[in-house]
Short mmCIF file of C-alpha atoms (C1' of nucleotides) in Angstrom, two decimals:
data_model
loop_
_atom_site.label_atom_id
_atom_site.label_comp_id
_atom_site.label_asym_id
_atom_site.label_seq_id
_atom_site.Cartn_x
_atom_site.Cartn_y
_atom_site.Cartn_z
CA MET F 1 -31.60 20.63 13.54
CA ALA F 2 -34.67 18.53 13.92
CA ALA F 3 -34.74 17.22 10.37
CA LYS F 4 -32.22 14.50 9.67
CA ASP F 5 -29.36 16.10 7.87
CA ASN F 6 -26.71 13.72 6.64
CA SER F 7 -24.51 16.34 5.04
CA THR F 8 -21.85 16.13 7.74
CA GLU F 9 -21.86 12.36 7.64
CA GLN F 10 -21.41 12.60 3.89
CA HIS F 11 -18.68 15.17 4.31
CA ILE F 12 -16.76 12.87 6.63
CA LYS F 13 -16.99 10.04 4.14
CA GLU F 14 -15.75 12.25 1.35
CA THR F 15 -12.89 13.45 3.48
CA ALA F 16 -11.93 9.91 4.39
CA MET F 17 -12.07 9.01 0.72
CA ARG F 18 -9.76 11.90 -0.05
CA VAL F 19 -7.26 11.13 2.70
CA PHE F 20 -7.12 7.42 1.96
CA PHE F 21 -7.40 7.20 -1.79
CA LYS F 22 -6.41 10.57 -3.17
CA GLU F 23 -3.54 11.25 -0.81
CA GLY F 24 -2.62 7.65 -0.14
CA ARG F 25 -2.40 8.05 3.62
CA PHE F 26 -3.58 4.53 4.40
CA ASN F 27 -2.51 4.73 8.02
CA ALA F 28 -4.25 8.00 8.75
CA THR F 29 -5.64 7.99 12.28
CA THR F 30 -9.21 8.84 13.18
CA GLN F 31 -7.84 12.09 14.57
CA GLU F 32 -6.21 13.00 11.28
CA ILE F 33 -9.38 12.25 9.36
CA ALA F 34 -11.44 14.30 11.77
CA ASP F 35 -9.00 17.19 11.46
CA ALA F 36 -9.07 16.97 7.69
CA ALA F 37 -12.85 17.12 7.82
CA GLY F 38 -12.78 19.99 10.29
CA VAL F 39 -14.81 17.96 12.72
CA ASN F 40 -14.47 16.46 16.16
CA ARG F 41 -13.03 12.99 16.38
CA THR F 42 -15.93 11.80 18.52
CA LEU F 43 -18.25 12.50 15.64
CA LEU F 44 -16.52 9.91 13.53
CA HIS F 45 -17.31 7.29 16.10
CA TYR F 46 -20.79 8.65 16.55
CA TYR F 47 -21.56 8.08 12.89
CA PHE F 48 -19.43 5.08 12.04
CA ARG F 49 -18.50 3.61 15.41
CA THR F 50 -15.10 2.36 14.30
CA ARG F 51 -12.39 3.43 11.91
CA GLU F 52 -12.65 0.11 10.12
CA ILE F 53 -16.34 0.49 9.39
CA LEU F 54 -15.76 3.96 7.97
CA LEU F 55 -13.06 2.64 5.70
CA ASP F 56 -15.25 -0.26 4.59
CA ILE F 57 -18.13 2.01 3.68
CA VAL F 58 -15.94 4.47 1.83
CA LEU F 59 -14.31 1.72 -0.16
CA LYS F 60 -17.54 -0.01 -1.03
CA GLU F 61 -19.22 3.18 -2.19
CA GLY F 62 -16.19 4.19 -4.21
CA LYS F 63 -16.00 0.90 -6.04
CA SER F 64 -19.71 0.87 -6.68
CA ALA F 65 -19.64 4.39 -8.13
CA PHE F 66 -16.88 3.40 -10.50
CA ARG F 67 -18.67 0.29 -11.67
CA THR F 68 -21.77 2.31 -12.43
CA LYS F 69 -19.76 4.87 -14.33
CA LEU F 70 -18.10 2.20 -16.45
CA ALA F 71 -21.39 0.55 -17.27
CA GLU F 72 -22.89 3.87 -18.34
CA THR F 73 -19.94 4.51 -20.59
CA VAL F 74 -20.34 1.53 -22.86
CA ASP F 75 -22.88 2.37 -25.52
CA PRO F 76 -23.71 -0.84 -27.41
CA ALA F 77 -24.20 1.09 -30.64
CA LEU F 78 -20.58 2.18 -30.81
CA SER F 79 -17.82 0.45 -32.70
CA PHE F 80 -15.47 -1.71 -30.70
CA LYS F 81 -12.62 0.71 -31.05
CA GLU F 82 -14.82 3.57 -29.99
CA LYS F 83 -15.93 1.62 -26.95
CA ILE F 84 -12.35 0.98 -25.98
CA SER F 85 -11.55 4.60 -26.55
CA ARG F 86 -14.27 5.77 -24.18
CA LEU F 87 -13.36 3.16 -21.61
CA ILE F 88 -9.83 4.52 -21.59
CA ASP F 89 -11.14 8.01 -20.95
CA VAL F 90 -13.38 7.06 -18.06
CA TRP F 91 -10.90 4.68 -16.56
CA MET F 92 -8.01 7.10 -16.63
CA GLU F 93 -10.20 9.83 -15.26
CA HIS F 94 -11.20 7.65 -12.36
CA ILE F 95 -7.67 6.64 -11.45
CA LEU F 96 -6.59 10.25 -11.71
CA GLU F 97 -9.24 11.06 -9.15
CA PHE F 98 -8.33 8.24 -6.76
CA PRO F 99 -4.78 7.25 -7.62
CA TYR F 100 -4.16 5.19 -4.50
CA LEU F 101 -7.25 3.05 -4.57
CA ASP F 102 -5.74 0.13 -6.46
CA ALA F 103 -2.61 0.11 -4.36
CA TYR F 104 -4.77 -0.05 -1.28
CA LEU F 105 -6.84 -2.90 -2.63
CA VAL F 106 -3.75 -4.91 -3.40
CA SER F 107 -2.28 -4.23 0.01
CA GLN F 108 -5.46 -5.58 1.57
CA MET F 109 -5.66 -8.67 -0.58
CA SER F 110 -4.24 -10.95 2.07
CA ASN F 111 -7.45 -10.15 3.93
CA THR F 112 -9.83 -13.04 3.31
CA ASP F 113 -13.02 -10.97 3.39
CA PHE F 114 -11.78 -8.82 0.58
CA LEU F 115 -11.04 -11.80 -1.60
CA GLU F 116 -14.53 -13.13 -1.07
CA SER F 117 -16.26 -9.91 -2.06
CA MET F 118 -13.99 -9.66 -5.10
CA LYS F 119 -14.94 -13.11 -6.27
CA LYS F 120 -18.58 -12.20 -6.01
CA GLU F 121 -17.94 -9.27 -8.30
CA GLU F 122 -16.21 -11.53 -10.76
CA LYS F 123 -19.30 -13.69 -11.06
CA GLU F 124 -21.48 -10.65 -11.69
CA ASN F 125 -19.11 -9.40 -14.35
CA SER F 126 -18.35 -12.67 -16.09
CA LYS F 127 -21.21 -12.21 -18.55
CA LYS F 128 -19.93 -8.83 -19.57
CA THR F 129 -16.44 -10.21 -19.97
CA GLU F 130 -17.71 -12.97 -22.23
CA ALA F 131 -19.58 -10.48 -24.37
CA PHE F 132 -16.44 -8.39 -24.56
CA PHE F 133 -14.46 -11.42 -25.69
CA GLU F 134 -16.94 -12.17 -28.43
CA GLU F 135 -16.72 -8.68 -29.80
CA LEU F 136 -12.97 -8.96 -29.61
CA GLN F 137 -13.06 -12.18 -31.59
CA VAL F 138 -14.98 -10.41 -34.35
CA GLU F 139 -12.35 -7.68 -34.52
CA MET F 140 -9.57 -10.21 -34.76
CA ASN F 141 -11.31 -12.09 -37.53
CA ALA F 142 -11.81 -8.82 -39.36
CA GLY F 143 -8.07 -8.22 -39.12
CA ARG F 144 -8.34 -5.04 -37.08
CA ILE F 145 -6.55 -6.61 -34.10
CA LYS F 146 -3.73 -9.12 -34.04
CA LYS F 147 -4.98 -12.61 -33.30
CA MET F 148 -4.25 -13.58 -29.74
CA ASP F 149 -5.75 -14.99 -26.58
CA PRO F 150 -8.51 -12.52 -25.58
CA THR F 151 -7.28 -12.73 -22.01
CA GLN F 152 -3.92 -11.35 -23.05
CA PHE F 153 -5.60 -8.52 -24.90
CA LEU F 154 -7.55 -7.66 -21.78
CA LEU F 155 -4.41 -7.75 -19.64
CA ASN F 156 -2.58 -5.56 -22.12
CA PHE F 157 -5.42 -3.11 -22.13
CA ILE F 158 -5.88 -2.78 -18.39
CA SER F 159 -2.16 -2.68 -17.80
CA MET F 160 -1.43 0.11 -20.23
CA VAL F 161 -4.31 2.18 -18.91
CA SER F 162 -3.77 1.68 -15.21
CA TYR F 163 -0.11 1.25 -14.53
CA PRO F 164 1.19 4.66 -15.57
CA LEU F 165 -1.38 6.27 -13.29
CA VAL F 166 -1.30 3.89 -10.37
CA MET F 167 2.48 3.98 -10.25
CA ARG F 168 2.65 7.60 -11.19
CA PRO F 169 4.74 8.89 -8.27
CA LEU F 170 7.19 6.06 -8.77
CA LEU F 171 7.58 6.48 -12.51
CA GLU F 172 7.58 10.22 -12.34
CA ALA F 173 10.40 10.27 -9.84
CA SER F 174 12.49 7.42 -11.17
CA MET F 175 12.20 7.80 -14.93
CA PHE F 176 11.22 11.31 -15.86
CA LYS F 177 13.11 14.51 -15.55
CA THR F 178 10.15 16.69 -14.64
CA LYS F 179 6.53 16.44 -13.62
CA ARG F 180 5.68 18.36 -16.71
CA ALA F 181 7.30 15.74 -18.90
CA TYR F 182 5.16 13.10 -17.25
CA ASN F 183 1.99 15.11 -17.64
CA GLN F 184 2.71 15.56 -21.31
CA ALA F 185 3.19 11.83 -21.71
CA LEU F 186 -0.17 11.20 -20.03
CA GLU F 187 -1.89 13.60 -22.39
CA HIS F 188 -0.96 11.42 -25.35
CA ARG F 189 -1.44 8.21 -23.48
CA LYS F 190 -4.77 7.29 -25.03
CA GLU F 191 -3.56 7.36 -28.62
CA ALA F 192 -0.49 5.36 -27.66
CA ILE F 193 -2.64 2.68 -26.06
CA LEU F 194 -4.98 2.50 -29.03
CA ALA F 195 -2.02 2.24 -31.38
CA ALA F 196 -0.64 -0.66 -29.38
CA LEU F 197 -3.96 -2.48 -29.19
CA PHE F 198 -5.09 -2.11 -32.79
CA ILE F 199 -3.25 -2.93 -35.98
CA MET R 1 31.02 -17.01 19.42
CA ALA R 2 34.06 -14.81 19.41
CA ALA R 3 34.22 -14.39 15.67
CA LYS R 4 31.75 -11.90 14.22
CA ASP R 5 28.89 -13.84 12.74
CA ASN R 6 26.30 -11.80 10.89
CA SER R 7 24.16 -14.73 9.80
CA THR R 8 21.36 -13.92 12.22
CA GLU R 9 21.37 -10.27 11.27
CA GLN R 10 21.09 -11.36 7.65
CA HIS R 11 18.35 -13.78 8.52
CA ILE R 12 16.33 -11.04 10.17
CA LYS R 13 16.69 -8.85 7.12
CA GLU R 14 15.58 -11.65 4.85
CA THR R 15 12.60 -12.35 7.06
CA ALA R 16 11.61 -8.70 7.10
CA MET R 17 11.93 -8.67 3.33
CA ARG R 18 9.66 -11.67 3.13
CA VAL R 19 7.05 -10.32 5.50
CA PHE R 20 6.93 -6.88 3.95
CA PHE R 21 7.39 -7.51 0.26
CA LYS R 22 6.46 -11.12 -0.37
CA GLU R 23 3.49 -11.28 1.95
CA GLY R 24 2.55 -7.62 1.74
CA ARG R 25 2.14 -7.16 5.49
CA PHE R 26 3.28 -3.55 5.49
CA ASN R 27 2.06 -2.93 9.02
CA ALA R 28 3.77 -5.92 10.55
CA THR R 29 4.99 -5.07 14.05
CA THR R 30 8.51 -5.69 15.28
CA GLN R 31 7.06 -8.53 17.32
CA GLU R 32 5.59 -10.18 14.25
CA ILE R 33 8.82 -9.88 12.36
CA ALA R 34 10.77 -11.30 15.26
CA ASP R 35 8.33 -14.19 15.51
CA ALA R 36 8.57 -14.85 11.79
CA ALA R 37 12.35 -14.94 12.13
CA GLY R 38 12.16 -17.18 15.20
CA VAL R 39 14.07 -14.64 17.20
CA ASN R 40 13.56 -12.39 20.18
CA ARG R 41 12.16 -8.97 19.53
CA THR R 42 14.96 -7.30 21.46
CA LEU R 43 17.39 -8.64 18.92
CA LEU R 44 15.78 -6.59 16.20
CA HIS R 45 16.43 -3.44 18.13
CA TYR R 46 19.90 -4.66 19.03
CA TYR R 47 20.83 -4.91 15.37
CA PHE R 48 18.74 -2.20 13.78
CA ARG R 49 17.69 0.01 16.69
CA THR R 50 14.34 0.94 15.16
CA ARG R 51 11.76 -0.66 12.96
CA GLU R 52 12.08 2.17 10.48
CA ILE R 53 15.81 1.64 10.02
CA LEU R 54 15.29 -2.06 9.42
CA LEU R 55 12.71 -1.30 6.77
CA ASP R 56 14.95 1.27 5.15
CA ILE R 57 17.86 -1.13 4.91
CA VAL R 58 15.76 -3.95 3.57
CA LEU R 59 14.22 -1.73 0.94
CA LYS R 60 17.51 -0.22 -0.15
CA GLU R 61 19.22 -3.59 -0.48
CA GLY R 62 16.29 -5.06 -2.34
CA LYS R 63 16.19 -2.25 -4.87
CA SER R 64 19.92 -2.34 -5.35
CA ALA R 65 19.92 -6.09 -5.97
CA PHE R 66 17.27 -5.68 -8.63
CA ARG R 67 19.12 -2.89 -10.37
CA THR R 68 22.25 -5.01 -10.52
CA LYS R 69 20.32 -7.94 -11.89
CA LEU R 70 18.77 -5.83 -14.62
CA ALA R 71 22.12 -4.38 -15.65
CA GLU R 72 23.66 -7.85 -15.87
CA THR R 73 20.83 -9.00 -18.06
CA VAL R 74 21.36 -6.59 -20.91
CA ASP R 75 24.03 -7.99 -23.21
CA PRO R 76 24.96 -5.27 -25.70
CA ALA R 77 25.62 -7.87 -28.39
CA LEU R 78 22.00 -8.98 -28.51
CA SER R 79 19.35 -7.73 -30.87
CA PHE R 80 16.90 -5.20 -29.50
CA LYS R 81 14.05 -7.65 -29.45
CA GLU R 82 16.19 -10.20 -27.68
CA LYS R 83 17.16 -7.61 -25.09
CA ILE R 84 13.54 -6.80 -24.47
CA SER R 85 12.76 -10.48 -24.26
CA ARG R 86 15.34 -11.06 -21.55
CA LEU R 87 14.31 -7.95 -19.68
CA ILE R 88 10.78 -9.29 -19.53
CA ASP R 89 12.05 -12.54 -18.06
CA VAL R 90 14.15 -10.96 -15.36
CA TRP R 91 11.61 -8.32 -14.54
CA MET R 92 8.72 -10.74 -14.21
CA GLU R 93 10.83 -13.07 -12.16
CA HIS R 94 11.69 -10.28 -9.77
CA ILE R 95 8.13 -9.13 -9.28
CA LEU R 96 7.06 -12.71 -8.78
CA GLU R 97 9.58 -12.91 -5.98
CA PHE R 98 8.55 -9.63 -4.32
CA PRO R 99 5.05 -8.91 -5.53
CA TYR R 100 4.28 -6.19 -3.00
CA LEU R 101 7.39 -4.09 -3.39
CA ASP R 102 5.99 -1.68 -5.96
CA ALA R 103 2.75 -1.22 -4.08
CA TYR R 104 4.76 -0.35 -1.01
CA LEU R 105 6.90 2.13 -2.88
CA VAL R 106 3.86 3.89 -4.20
CA SER R 107 2.21 3.98 -0.81
CA GLN R 108 5.31 5.68 0.56
CA MET R 109 5.60 8.21 -2.20
CA SER R 110 4.06 11.00 -0.20
CA ASN R 111 7.17 10.69 1.95
CA THR R 112 9.59 13.37 0.83
CA ASP R 113 12.76 11.42 1.53
CA PHE R 114 11.67 8.68 -0.80
CA LEU R 115 11.06 11.09 -3.61
CA GLU R 116 14.54 12.53 -3.21
CA SER R 117 16.30 9.18 -3.38
CA MET R 118 14.19 8.26 -6.39
CA LYS R 119 15.21 11.35 -8.24
CA LYS R 120 18.83 10.55 -7.60
CA GLU R 121 18.27 7.18 -9.23
CA GLU R 122 16.69 8.83 -12.21
CA LYS R 123 19.81 10.85 -12.83
CA GLU R 124 21.99 7.77 -12.66
CA ASN R 125 19.74 5.96 -15.10
CA SER R 126 19.11 8.74 -17.54
CA LYS R 127 22.07 7.77 -19.71
CA LYS R 128 20.80 4.22 -20.01
CA THR R 129 17.37 5.47 -20.87
CA GLU R 130 18.76 7.67 -23.63
CA ALA R 131 20.75 4.78 -25.07
CA PHE R 132 17.59 2.69 -24.97
CA PHE R 133 15.68 5.37 -26.81
CA GLU R 134 18.32 5.52 -29.53
CA GLU R 135 18.13 1.80 -30.12
CA LEU R 136 14.39 2.09 -30.17
CA GLN R 137 14.60 4.80 -32.79
CA VAL R 138 16.65 2.47 -35.01
CA GLU R 139 14.02 -0.25 -34.69
CA MET R 140 11.27 2.16 -35.63
CA ASN R 141 13.14 3.38 -38.65
CA ALA R 142 13.72 -0.21 -39.69
CA GLY R 143 9.95 -0.77 -39.50
CA ARG R 144 10.10 -3.41 -36.79
CA ILE R 145 8.18 -1.23 -34.33
CA LYS R 146 5.36 1.21 -34.97
CA LYS R 147 6.60 4.77 -34.96
CA MET R 148 5.71 6.53 -31.74
CA ASP R 149 7.06 8.60 -28.91
CA PRO R 150 9.76 6.43 -27.25
CA THR R 151 8.35 7.41 -23.87
CA GLN R 152 5.05 5.85 -24.76
CA PHE R 153 6.79 2.68 -25.85
CA LEU R 154 8.58 2.54 -22.52
CA LEU R 155 5.35 3.08 -20.60
CA ASN R 156 3.62 0.38 -22.64
CA PHE R 157 6.46 -1.99 -21.97
CA ILE R 158 6.73 -1.49 -18.23
CA SER R 159 2.98 -1.47 -17.81
CA MET R 160 2.36 -4.74 -19.60
CA VAL R 161 5.15 -6.45 -17.70
CA SER R 162 4.45 -5.15 -14.24
CA TYR R 163 0.76 -4.58 -13.85
CA PRO R 164 -0.50 -8.15 -14.17
CA LEU R 165 1.94 -9.20 -11.47
CA VAL R 166 1.73 -6.23 -9.15
CA MET R 167 -2.07 -6.30 -9.19
CA ARG R 168 -2.22 -10.05 -9.33
CA PRO R 169 -4.45 -10.64 -6.29
CA LEU R 170 -6.85 -8.01 -7.52
CA LEU R 171 -7.05 -9.25 -11.10
CA GLU R 172 -7.09 -12.87 -10.11
CA ALA R 173 -10.05 -12.38 -7.80
CA SER R 174 -12.03 -9.89 -9.83
CA MET R 175 -11.55 -11.10 -13.39
CA PHE R 176 -10.57 -14.74 -13.49
CA LYS R 177 -12.50 -17.80 -12.55
CA THR R 178 -9.58 -19.70 -11.04
CA LYS R 179 -6.03 -19.22 -9.92
CA ARG R 180 -5.02 -21.77 -12.47
CA ALA R 181 -6.51 -19.70 -15.26
CA TYR R 182 -4.45 -16.78 -14.13
CA ASN R 183 -1.27 -18.79 -13.91
CA GLN R 184 -1.81 -20.04 -17.43
CA ALA R 185 -2.24 -16.50 -18.66
CA LEU R 186 1.02 -15.52 -17.01
CA GLU R 187 2.84 -18.36 -18.69
CA HIS R 188 2.08 -16.89 -22.09
CA ARG R 189 2.49 -13.35 -20.97
CA LYS R 190 5.88 -12.78 -22.51
CA GLU R 191 4.87 -13.64 -26.06
CA ALA R 192 1.76 -11.51 -25.72
CA ILE R 193 3.83 -8.54 -24.65
CA LEU R 194 6.31 -9.00 -27.47
CA ALA R 195 3.48 -9.28 -29.95
CA ALA R 196 2.01 -6.03 -28.72
CA LEU R 197 5.33 -4.17 -28.76
CA PHE R 198 6.64 -5.33 -32.14
CA ILE R 199 4.97 -5.26 -35.52
"C1'" DC U 1 39.56 -20.75 32.18
"C1'" DC U 2 38.38 -16.32 30.76
"C1'" DT U 3 36.75 -13.07 27.56
"C1'" DT U 4 34.06 -11.72 23.89
"C1'" DT U 5 30.05 -11.89 21.21
"C1'" DG U 6 25.42 -13.40 20.38
"C1'" DT U 7 20.98 -14.11 22.26
"C1'" DT U 8 17.20 -14.42 25.52
"C1'" DT U 9 14.38 -12.90 29.31
"C1'" DA U 10 11.85 -9.75 31.88
"C1'" DA U 11 10.49 -5.56 32.95
"C1'" DC U 12 9.58 -0.90 32.10
"C1'" DA U 13 8.35 3.96 30.40
"C1'" DA U 14 6.46 6.57 26.96
"C1'" DA U 15 3.62 7.37 23.31
"C1'" DA U 16 -0.04 6.62 20.17
"C1'" DT U 17 -4.38 5.03 19.15
"C1'" DT U 18 -8.88 3.48 19.70
"C1'" DG U 19 -13.41 3.41 21.41
"C1'" DT U 20 -16.71 5.01 24.96
"C1'" DC U 21 -19.20 8.11 27.88
"C1'" DA U 22 -21.50 12.06 30.06
"C1'" DA U 23 -22.33 16.52 29.87
"C1'" DA U 24 -22.57 20.89 27.65
"C1'" DT U 25 -23.87 23.67 23.40
"C1'" DA U 26 -25.72 24.77 19.20
"C1'" DT U 27 -29.20 24.79 15.81
"C1'" DC U 28 -33.29 24.13 13.80
"C1'" DA U 29 -38.46 22.70 13.41
"C1'" DT U 30 -42.68 22.86 15.26
"C1'" DA X 1 -40.28 28.39 23.74
"C1'" DT X 2 -39.71 23.64 23.65
"C1'" DG X 3 -38.05 19.54 22.05
"C1'" DA X 4 -35.17 16.95 19.15
"C1'" DT X 5 -31.21 16.26 16.78
"C1'" DA X 6 -26.36 17.55 15.66
"C1'" DT X 7 -21.95 18.57 17.37
"C1'" DT X 8 -18.35 19.68 20.66
"C1'" DT X 9 -15.74 19.12 24.81
"C1'" DG X 10 -13.16 16.77 28.09
"C1'" DA X 11 -12.06 12.94 30.20
"C1'" DC X 12 -11.13 8.17 30.55
"C1'" DA X 13 -9.78 3.06 30.16
"C1'" DA X 14 -7.84 -0.28 27.44
"C1'" DT X 15 -4.79 -1.70 24.16
"C1'" DT X 16 -0.94 -1.74 21.17
"C1'" DT X 17 3.43 -0.58 19.91
"C1'" DT X 18 7.86 1.09 20.34
"C1'" DG X 19 12.34 1.57 22.19
"C1'" DT X 20 15.42 0.97 26.27
"C1'" DT X 21 17.75 -1.29 29.92
"C1'" DA X 22 19.84 -4.66 33.03
"C1'" DA X 23 20.71 -9.10 33.89
"C1'" DA X 24 21.37 -13.75 32.72
"C1'" DC X 25 22.69 -17.46 29.66
"C1'" DA X 26 25.14 -19.77 25.65
"C1'" DA X 27 28.88 -20.71 22.87
"C1'" DA X 28 33.12 -20.36 20.88
"C1'" DG X 29 38.09 -18.71 20.62
"C1'" DG X 30 42.26 -17.77 22.48
#
DNA sequence: CCTTTGTTTAACAAAATTGTCAAATATCAT
DNA sequence: ATGATATTTGACAATTTTGTTAAACAAAGG
């Protein structure tokens, strides 16, 4: 293999992503990750040197991919409601793919570095948020949404989309009789959210 | 000290509760917990034998206390909306006190034992849930709530109450300019939730 | 005073985990 | 075939963490 081939490196990252954020095994050891990837543990250190660096990279790339996806989703030509509708789709899809990502982020929030990088993101997104709020204001004036603080609308929106998926194992076990019942509820989730957000 | 005095044992439990579920340090070592409690590490093992047992006890007692609190809150004489209103108060208060508890529960959900104990709780609560759904049905028929699947109403409710608090560090850092702005939003959270749930 | 209970101290073994290294193999490109 | 890169193997030191034990000390009650 003379030519640089990063497929194994990529494969390790994807495996780590799976173990951490799909399966929620936040304390997985380097050995477990290597096993899951079908690769020798030394190779992890060869490519990423430390477990922490690997986790950092995986997290950063995951977040970045999601941000890109979200941005691509919002077509300015669409109606506000249609925008929201598509956002719900993409957002739910993403959390379904990596259900433990948010829980991990929160659990790491006492870490100062994380907070810093988050605040940087906020600044980059603040323009989009303001634009969103303006559109929202128009909808409220048009009587298609109850008048309220835009912030509260945003919180309602994110909450209703994320929570049932992020806390899925908890809700499924503690409030529903069967997994099937929960899956059915999720299937109709989007309409329920839209109905709650719009008059 | 001839007489049995369990104040230190209690103090250790409270400290563990604080470290784990108020501060979110899920990986705190027995040494760190002992330090936080101002007590020798050996004493932890003396009372609880293992770290795992201590965590189990703390978690079980915490959940049980919350369940009791919730049950006490619901006065059958109140109107449905008033019941919901009080539930929001108690619920938010509880999450404010132990913001990391839900995240921990979710992170442990791959653990089979947890799932089992959760399912047991579901069975105990299923009667209450059904009663809740019946009341909800009455409200819908009376036109005070949009007609929808009661399950979706419940998911909307829990989501809007919990998510902004459970994910607080995340939302605060990534979407708000200041902590103060977030606190202000939380102050008006209850009315916003009620407005979204009721017509 | 003596006993019991609570608590600390120190030391220890065992296990788990991490990160590093050197050497051996494998695989591919030229 | 040769060289270069990818990957495995085995071994190792260092560290962290856990759980146990024995001994000493403190305090309070009878």
